[in-house]
XYZ file of C-alpha atoms in Angstrom:
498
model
C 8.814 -3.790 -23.665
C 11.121 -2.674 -26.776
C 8.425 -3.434 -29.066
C 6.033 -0.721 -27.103
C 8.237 2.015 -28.255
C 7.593 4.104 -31.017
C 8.765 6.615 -33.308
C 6.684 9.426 -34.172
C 7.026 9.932 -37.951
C 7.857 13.586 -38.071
C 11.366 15.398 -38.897
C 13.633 14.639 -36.310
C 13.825 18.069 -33.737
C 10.276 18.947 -33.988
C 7.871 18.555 -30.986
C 7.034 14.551 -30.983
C 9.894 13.379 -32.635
C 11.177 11.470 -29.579
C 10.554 7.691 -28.865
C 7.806 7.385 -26.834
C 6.456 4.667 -24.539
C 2.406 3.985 -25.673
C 2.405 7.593 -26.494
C 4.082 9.127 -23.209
C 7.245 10.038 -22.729
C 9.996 7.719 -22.376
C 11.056 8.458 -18.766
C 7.522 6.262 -18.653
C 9.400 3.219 -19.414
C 12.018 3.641 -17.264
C 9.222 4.119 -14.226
C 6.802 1.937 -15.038
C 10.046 -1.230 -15.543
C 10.948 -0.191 -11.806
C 7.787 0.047 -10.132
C 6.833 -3.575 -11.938
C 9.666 -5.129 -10.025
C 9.535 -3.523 -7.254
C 5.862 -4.649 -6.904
C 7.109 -8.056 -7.975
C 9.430 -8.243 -5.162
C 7.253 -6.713 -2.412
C 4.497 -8.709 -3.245
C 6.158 -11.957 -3.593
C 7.881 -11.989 -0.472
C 4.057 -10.380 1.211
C 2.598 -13.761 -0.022
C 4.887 -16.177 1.571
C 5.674 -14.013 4.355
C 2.255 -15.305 6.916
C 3.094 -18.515 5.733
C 6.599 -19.126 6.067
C 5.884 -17.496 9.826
C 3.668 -20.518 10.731
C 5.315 -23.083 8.750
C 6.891 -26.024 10.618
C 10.221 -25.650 8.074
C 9.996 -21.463 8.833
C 10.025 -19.966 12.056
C 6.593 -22.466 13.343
C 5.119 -19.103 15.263
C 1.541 -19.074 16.440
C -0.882 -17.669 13.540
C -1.944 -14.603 16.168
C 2.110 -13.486 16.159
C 2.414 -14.266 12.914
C -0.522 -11.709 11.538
C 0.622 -9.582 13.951
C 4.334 -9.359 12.614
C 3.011 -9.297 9.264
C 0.371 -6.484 10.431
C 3.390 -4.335 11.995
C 5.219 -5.309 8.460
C 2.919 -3.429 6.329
C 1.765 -0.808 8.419
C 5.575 0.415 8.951
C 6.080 0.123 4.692
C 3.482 2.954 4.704
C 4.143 4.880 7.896
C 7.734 5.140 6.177
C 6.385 6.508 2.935
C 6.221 10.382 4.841
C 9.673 9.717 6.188
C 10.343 8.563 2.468
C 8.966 11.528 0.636
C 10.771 14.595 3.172
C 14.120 12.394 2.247
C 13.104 12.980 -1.564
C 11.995 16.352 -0.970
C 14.965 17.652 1.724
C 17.840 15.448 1.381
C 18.621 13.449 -2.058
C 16.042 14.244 -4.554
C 13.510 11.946 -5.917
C 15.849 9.872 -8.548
C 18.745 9.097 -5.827
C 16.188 8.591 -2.965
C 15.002 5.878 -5.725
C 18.322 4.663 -6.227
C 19.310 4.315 -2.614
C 15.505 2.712 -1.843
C 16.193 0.011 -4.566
C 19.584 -1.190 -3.321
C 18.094 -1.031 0.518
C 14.849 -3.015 -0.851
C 16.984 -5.826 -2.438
C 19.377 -5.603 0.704
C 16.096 -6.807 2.714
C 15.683 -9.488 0.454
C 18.650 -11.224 0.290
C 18.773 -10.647 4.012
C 15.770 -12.597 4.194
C 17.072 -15.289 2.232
C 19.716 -16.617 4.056
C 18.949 -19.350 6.667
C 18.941 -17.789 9.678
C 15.924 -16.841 12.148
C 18.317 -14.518 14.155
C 18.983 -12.406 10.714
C 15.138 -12.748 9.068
C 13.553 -9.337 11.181
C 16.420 -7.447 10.070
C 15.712 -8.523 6.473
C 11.840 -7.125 7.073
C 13.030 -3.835 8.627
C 15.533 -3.571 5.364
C 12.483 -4.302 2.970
C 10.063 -1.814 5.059
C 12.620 1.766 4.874
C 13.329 0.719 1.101
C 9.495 0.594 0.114
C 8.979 3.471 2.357
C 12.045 5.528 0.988
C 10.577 4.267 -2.781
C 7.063 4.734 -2.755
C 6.394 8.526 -2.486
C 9.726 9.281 -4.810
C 8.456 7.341 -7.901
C 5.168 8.608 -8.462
C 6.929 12.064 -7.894
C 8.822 11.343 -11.029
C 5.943 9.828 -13.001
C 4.589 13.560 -12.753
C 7.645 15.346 -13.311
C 7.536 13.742 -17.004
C 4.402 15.962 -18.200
C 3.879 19.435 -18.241
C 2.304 20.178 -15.210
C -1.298 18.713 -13.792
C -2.939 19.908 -16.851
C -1.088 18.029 -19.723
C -3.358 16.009 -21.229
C -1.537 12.750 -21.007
C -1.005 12.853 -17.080
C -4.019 11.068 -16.100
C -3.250 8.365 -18.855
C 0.794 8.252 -17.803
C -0.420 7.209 -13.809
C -3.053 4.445 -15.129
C 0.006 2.973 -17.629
C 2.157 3.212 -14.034
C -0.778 1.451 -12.199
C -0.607 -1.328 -14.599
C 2.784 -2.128 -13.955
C 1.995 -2.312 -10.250
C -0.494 -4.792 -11.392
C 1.448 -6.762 -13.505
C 4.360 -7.478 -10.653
C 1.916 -7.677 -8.163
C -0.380 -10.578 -10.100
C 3.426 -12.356 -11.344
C 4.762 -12.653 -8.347
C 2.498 -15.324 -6.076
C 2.528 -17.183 -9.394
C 6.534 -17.405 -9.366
C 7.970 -16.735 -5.836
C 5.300 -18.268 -3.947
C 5.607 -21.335 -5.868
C 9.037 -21.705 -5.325
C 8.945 -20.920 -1.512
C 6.100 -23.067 -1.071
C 7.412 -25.887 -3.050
C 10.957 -25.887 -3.301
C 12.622 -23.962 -0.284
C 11.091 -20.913 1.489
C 14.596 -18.544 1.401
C 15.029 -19.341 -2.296
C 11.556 -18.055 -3.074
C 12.502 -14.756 -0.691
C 15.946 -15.031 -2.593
C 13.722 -14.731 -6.097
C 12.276 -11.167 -4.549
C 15.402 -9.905 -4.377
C 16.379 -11.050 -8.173
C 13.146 -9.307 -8.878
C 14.368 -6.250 -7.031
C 18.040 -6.168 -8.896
C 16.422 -6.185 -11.985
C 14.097 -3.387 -11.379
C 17.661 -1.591 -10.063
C 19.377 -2.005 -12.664
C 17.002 -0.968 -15.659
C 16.565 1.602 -13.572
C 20.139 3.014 -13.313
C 20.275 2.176 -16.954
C 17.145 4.362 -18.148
C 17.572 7.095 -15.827
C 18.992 9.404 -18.408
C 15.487 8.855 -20.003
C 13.623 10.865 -16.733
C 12.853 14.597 -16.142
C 15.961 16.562 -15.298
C 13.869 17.739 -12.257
C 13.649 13.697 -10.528
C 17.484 14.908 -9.401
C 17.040 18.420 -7.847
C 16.497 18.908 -4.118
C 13.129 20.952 -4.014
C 14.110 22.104 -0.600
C 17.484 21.039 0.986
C 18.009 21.171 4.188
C 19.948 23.924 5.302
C 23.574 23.405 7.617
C 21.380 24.315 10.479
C 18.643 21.696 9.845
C 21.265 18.861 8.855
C 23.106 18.997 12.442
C 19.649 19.623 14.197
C 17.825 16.334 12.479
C 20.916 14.211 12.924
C 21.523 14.968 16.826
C 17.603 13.868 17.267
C 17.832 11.201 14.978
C 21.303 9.765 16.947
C 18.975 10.870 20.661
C 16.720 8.166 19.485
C 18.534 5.562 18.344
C 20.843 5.868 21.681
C 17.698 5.535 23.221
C 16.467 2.916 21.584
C 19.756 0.740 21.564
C 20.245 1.117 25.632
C 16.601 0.349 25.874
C 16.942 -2.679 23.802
C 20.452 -3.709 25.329
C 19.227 -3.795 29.186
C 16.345 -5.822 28.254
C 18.574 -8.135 26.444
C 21.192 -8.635 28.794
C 18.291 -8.777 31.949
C 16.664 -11.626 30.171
C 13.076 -9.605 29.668
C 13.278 -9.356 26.342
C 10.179 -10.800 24.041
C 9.256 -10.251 20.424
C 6.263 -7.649 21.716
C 8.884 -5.493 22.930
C 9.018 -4.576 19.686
C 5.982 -5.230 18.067
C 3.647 -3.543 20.467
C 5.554 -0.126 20.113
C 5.189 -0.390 16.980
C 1.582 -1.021 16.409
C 1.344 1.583 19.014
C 2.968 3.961 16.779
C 1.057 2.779 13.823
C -2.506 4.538 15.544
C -0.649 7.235 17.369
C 1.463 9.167 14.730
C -1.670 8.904 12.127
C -3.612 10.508 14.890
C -1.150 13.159 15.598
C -0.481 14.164 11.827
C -4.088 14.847 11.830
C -4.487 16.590 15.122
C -1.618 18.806 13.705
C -2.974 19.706 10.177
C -6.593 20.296 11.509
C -5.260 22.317 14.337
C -2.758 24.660 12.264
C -3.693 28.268 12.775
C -2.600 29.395 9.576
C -5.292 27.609 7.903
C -8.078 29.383 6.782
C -11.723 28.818 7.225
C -12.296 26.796 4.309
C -9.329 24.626 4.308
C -10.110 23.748 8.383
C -13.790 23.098 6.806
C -12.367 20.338 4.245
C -10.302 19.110 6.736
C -12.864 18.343 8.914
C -14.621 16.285 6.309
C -11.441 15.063 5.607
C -11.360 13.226 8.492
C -14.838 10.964 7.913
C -12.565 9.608 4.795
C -9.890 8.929 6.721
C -11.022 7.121 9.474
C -13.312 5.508 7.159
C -10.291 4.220 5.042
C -8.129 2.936 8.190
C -11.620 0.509 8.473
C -11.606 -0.301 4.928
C -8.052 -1.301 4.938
C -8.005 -2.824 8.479
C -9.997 -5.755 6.330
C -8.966 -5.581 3.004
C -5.395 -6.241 4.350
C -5.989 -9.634 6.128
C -6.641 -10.639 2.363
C -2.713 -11.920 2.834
C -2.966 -12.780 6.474
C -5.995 -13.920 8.225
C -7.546 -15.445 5.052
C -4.171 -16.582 3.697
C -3.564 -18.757 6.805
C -7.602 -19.607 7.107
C -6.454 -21.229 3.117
C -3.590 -22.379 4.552
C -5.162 -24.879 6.992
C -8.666 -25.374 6.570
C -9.435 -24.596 2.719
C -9.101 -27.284 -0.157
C -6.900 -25.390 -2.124
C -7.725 -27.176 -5.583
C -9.769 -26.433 -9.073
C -11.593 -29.688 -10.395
C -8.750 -31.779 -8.731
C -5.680 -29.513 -9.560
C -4.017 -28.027 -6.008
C -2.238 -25.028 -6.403
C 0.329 -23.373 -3.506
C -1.739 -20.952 -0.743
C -0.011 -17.902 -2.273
C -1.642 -18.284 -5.587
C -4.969 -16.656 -3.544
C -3.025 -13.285 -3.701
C -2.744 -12.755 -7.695
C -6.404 -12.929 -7.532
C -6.902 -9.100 -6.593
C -4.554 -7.492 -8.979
C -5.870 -9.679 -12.131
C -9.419 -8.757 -11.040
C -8.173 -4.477 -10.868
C -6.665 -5.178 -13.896
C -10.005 -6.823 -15.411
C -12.465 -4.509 -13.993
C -10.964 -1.005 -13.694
C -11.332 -0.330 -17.228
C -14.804 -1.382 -16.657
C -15.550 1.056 -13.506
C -13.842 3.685 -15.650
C -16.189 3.256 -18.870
C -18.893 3.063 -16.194
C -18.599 6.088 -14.440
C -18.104 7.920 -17.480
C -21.211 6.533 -19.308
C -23.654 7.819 -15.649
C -21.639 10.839 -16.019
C -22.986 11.162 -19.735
C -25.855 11.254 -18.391
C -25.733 12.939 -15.217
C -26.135 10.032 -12.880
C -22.536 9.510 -11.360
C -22.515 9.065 -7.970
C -20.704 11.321 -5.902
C -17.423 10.870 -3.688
C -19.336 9.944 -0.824
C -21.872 7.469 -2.058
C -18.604 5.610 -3.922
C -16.770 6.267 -0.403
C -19.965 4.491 1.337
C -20.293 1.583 -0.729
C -16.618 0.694 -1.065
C -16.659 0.224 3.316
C -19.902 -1.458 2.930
C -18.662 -4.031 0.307
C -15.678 -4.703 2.633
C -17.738 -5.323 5.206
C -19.795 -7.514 3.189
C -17.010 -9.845 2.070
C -16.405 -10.549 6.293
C -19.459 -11.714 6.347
C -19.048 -14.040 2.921
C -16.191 -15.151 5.050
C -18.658 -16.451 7.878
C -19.854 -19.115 5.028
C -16.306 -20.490 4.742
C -15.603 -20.406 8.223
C -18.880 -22.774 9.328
C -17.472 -25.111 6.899
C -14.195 -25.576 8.099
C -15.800 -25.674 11.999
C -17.794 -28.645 11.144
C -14.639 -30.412 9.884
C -14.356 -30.146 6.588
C -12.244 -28.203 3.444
C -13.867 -25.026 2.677
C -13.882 -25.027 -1.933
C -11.190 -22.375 -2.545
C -13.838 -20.542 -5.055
C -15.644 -19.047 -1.033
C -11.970 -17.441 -0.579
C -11.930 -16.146 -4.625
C -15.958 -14.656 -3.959
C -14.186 -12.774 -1.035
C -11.515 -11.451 -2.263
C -13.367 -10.480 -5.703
C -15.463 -8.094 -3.019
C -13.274 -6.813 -1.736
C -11.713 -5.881 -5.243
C -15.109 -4.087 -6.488
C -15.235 -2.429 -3.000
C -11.789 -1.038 -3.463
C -12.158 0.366 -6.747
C -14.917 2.105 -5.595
C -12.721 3.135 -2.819
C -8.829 3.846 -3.051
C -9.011 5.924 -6.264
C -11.903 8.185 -4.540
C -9.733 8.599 -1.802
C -6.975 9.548 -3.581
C -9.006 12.035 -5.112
C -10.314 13.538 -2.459
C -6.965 13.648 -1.002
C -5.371 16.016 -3.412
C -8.502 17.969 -3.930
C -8.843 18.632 -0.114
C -5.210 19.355 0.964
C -4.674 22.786 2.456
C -2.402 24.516 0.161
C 0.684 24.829 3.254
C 0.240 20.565 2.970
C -0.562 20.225 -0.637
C 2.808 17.734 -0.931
C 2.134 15.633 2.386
C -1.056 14.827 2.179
C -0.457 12.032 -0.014
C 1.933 10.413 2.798
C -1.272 11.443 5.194
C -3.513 9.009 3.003
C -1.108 6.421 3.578
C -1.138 7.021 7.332
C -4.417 5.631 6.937
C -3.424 2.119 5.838
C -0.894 2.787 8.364
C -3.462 3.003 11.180
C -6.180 -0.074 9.969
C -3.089 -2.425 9.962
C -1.861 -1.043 13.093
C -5.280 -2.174 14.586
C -4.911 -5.190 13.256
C -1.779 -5.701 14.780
C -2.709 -4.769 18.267
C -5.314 -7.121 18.153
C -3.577 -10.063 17.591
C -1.326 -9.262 20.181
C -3.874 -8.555 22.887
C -4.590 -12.530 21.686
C -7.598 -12.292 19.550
C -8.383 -14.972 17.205
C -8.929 -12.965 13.973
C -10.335 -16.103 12.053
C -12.825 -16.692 15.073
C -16.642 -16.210 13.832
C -17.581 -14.067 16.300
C -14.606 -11.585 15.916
C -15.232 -11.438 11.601
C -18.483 -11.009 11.831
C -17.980 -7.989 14.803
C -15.785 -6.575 12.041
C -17.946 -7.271 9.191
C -20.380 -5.178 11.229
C -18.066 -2.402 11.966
C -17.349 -2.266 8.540
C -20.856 -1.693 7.475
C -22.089 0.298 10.239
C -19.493 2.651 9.033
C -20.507 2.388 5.135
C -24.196 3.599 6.786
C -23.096 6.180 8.883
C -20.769 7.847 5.814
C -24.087 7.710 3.846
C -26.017 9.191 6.310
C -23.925 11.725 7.433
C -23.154 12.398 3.881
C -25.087 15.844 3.263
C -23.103 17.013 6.827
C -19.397 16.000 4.997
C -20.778 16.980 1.617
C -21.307 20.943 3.687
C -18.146 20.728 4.992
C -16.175 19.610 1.732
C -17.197 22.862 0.754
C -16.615 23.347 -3.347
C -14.921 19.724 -3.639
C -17.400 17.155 -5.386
């Protein structure tokens, strides 16, 4: 990345004169090197993880456990991202929370690696708080690099960030899921956390480069607050750890003693956060308005992402046992399938952006809704382009891997036209007492589509079944439809957001 550095040629002192990073400041680098790795590792040890659950040389679990472990996985790295961003915000400050997440993260990953079934959901918990503690703290620091939401280079510093997300995200199937396919499953997970240490460590190293403001405390907790949070947080873990102990020692114990509390917690807290906000008294009239409305996008998104997600589960074991995983005679490992997503964003979102700029030229762009709409529909659409695949592989034969690439390139157009809408909306909505949380709310909403998913394959549903795609194909669209036509109703209640 050296050779992405530049010098603006001015005397040295004046406004400019510092290295920059394709024009932003430096701290960009620093940022953008982490997040890369961090992506690298997380969704590395994502692509293997379904797989290596059902694998005869992994832990050989049933593929309904094993999406719903991987379900709870996910849902609990973005449930954790609130948790993550009050530690930024309260406790450490964003560059230590950082710090501590990336040592916790890599922690995970070596955990993971080492041979041992007893010691691999300790490794996942480990990986989950990290990302959690990470997530919210790091694009916290991307903005603290400009001069507020109106320098003109913020908009361009988060899509140089979302490229590096990109970048580790498309590397790593390529690298650690060839290796833990191919070679040995805990070297591959043993890769992540290389991936991980190397994202640390640049980290640590360019840290002088960030915002003096990534190490203050915007609001630390006072003496009060510390012993208050701590005696709850020590009630619950006693709690928890007798809880756990007796059903140990009384021989009840099962793996949905923990999963199913989870996934419960995965709908319920969403649910409450927003029963919370809408119900806040101190809200005005407007802000309960938008709120309101706010909740059509939300629920909306826990659908969309309820889907999208199986990308890495349901339709990475479908690959796994009844696709021909091969290009003119050339097989490539399962895992490959997941670089296909972030090599499409990374192909097409300079597209949609050119796109929506040239309608909006012309005063055609469609509005937050109608993108909102169409992104649900899509994903519904791509279930049932899944249905093709599916009768294939029920009349005995190999589905051609370029079905599961269609999908999964719907599902790409569907959430561009989606996710950055929704983040949007999120900011632009947020009652002013919430204006920092709501980001962690959005979140909640991946939180509670996984969460679904999760409870479903618990409760013993076949998620690769026909019947059960196309019900949530269905869903999925239904939904799309009823956002559109609804969408006047939402569009009153958003009030003056467009």
């Amino acid at each position: 990345m050296a050779s992405s550095l530049t010098k603006d040629s001015v005397t040295p002192g004046t406004p400019g004169s510092e290295r920059t990073f394709f024009g932003h400041p430096r701290g960009l680098a620093t940022l953008f090197m982490t997040e890369m790795w961090e992506r690298f590792s997380y969704y590395g040890m994502r692509a293997l993880l379904p797989l290596y659950l059902v694998a005869p040389g992994g832990l050989h679990l049933s593929a309904g456990t094993a999406t719903a472990i991987y379900s709870v996985y996910v849902s609990l790295v973005y449930l954790l991202a609130m948790p993550g961003g009050w530690f930024g915000d309260r406790v450490w400050g964003p560059r230590k929370t950082v710090a501590v997440a990336g040592t916790v993260i890599m922690l995970g990953h070596l955990t993971l690696a080492l041979p041992s079934s007893g010691t691999f959901y300790a490794g996942l918990a480990l990986v989950a708080i990290g990302s959690g503690l990470l997530k919210a703290n790091i694009s916290t620091m991307v903005g603290h690099l400009y001069d507020g939401p109106d320098d003109p280079r913020r908009d361009g510093g988060f899509t140089v960030f979302y490229m590096g997300i990109n970048l580790g995200a498309f590397a790593a199937p390529l690298v650690i899921g060839t290796v833990g396919e191919s070679v040995d499953w805990h070297l591959g997970f043993a890769l992540a956390a290389l991936g991980m240490a190397l994202g640390l460590a640049q980290f640590l190293l360019g840290s002088r480069h960030l915002d003096p403001h990534s190490s203050v405390v915007p609001k630390p907790l006072s003496a009060d607050e510390k012993a208050s949070t701590l005696r709850k947080a020590a009630l619950w873990a006693g709690i928890a750890a007798v809880a756990y102990t007796v059903l140990g020692f009384s021989g009840h114990y099962t793996l949905n003693w923990v999963l199913v509390p989870l996934t419960l917690l995965g709908v319920i807290i969403p649910t409450l956060v927003l029963v919370r906000i809408k119900r806040d008294r101190e809200l005005d009239r407007p802000e309960q308005s938008k709120m309101s409305a706010y909740i059509w996008f939300f629920v909306a998104a826990a659908v969309f992402w309820m889907i999208y997600d199986q990308g890495a589960s349901t339709l990475a074991l479908f690959a796994d046992s009844s696709a021909e995983n091969s290009v003119l005679g050339w097989e490539f490992p399962v895992s490959w399938y997941q670089s296909v997503n972030p090599v499409l964003i990374m192909a097409l979102a300079p597209v949609f952006a050119w796109f929506w700029l040239a309608l909006n030229r012309r005063g055609k762009e469609p509005g937050t809704i109608v993108k909102f709409a169409s992104g649900l529909t899509l994903v519904g659409v791509s279930f049932f382009l899944f249905l093709a695949p599916l009768a294939i592989a029920d009349g005995g034969h190999k589905a051609a891997a370029l079905w599961l690439v269609a999908i999964y390139f719907v599902q790409t157009v569907g959430e561009l036209l989606l996710s950055p809408v929704g983040l949007s909306v999120t900011t632009k909505m947020a009652p002013a007492k919430y204006a920092s949380q709501m980001m962690g709310v959005w979140f909640l909403a991946v939180t509670a589509g996984d969460a679904t998913t999760g409870l479903l394959s618990i409760a013993g549903v076949d998620l690769n079944k026909t019947g059960v795609v196309a019900l949530e194909a269905t869903l999925a669209v239904v939904a799309g439809g009823a956002v559109w036509m609804y969408r006047n109703k939402v569009k009153e209640l958003m009030g003056d957001v467009r």
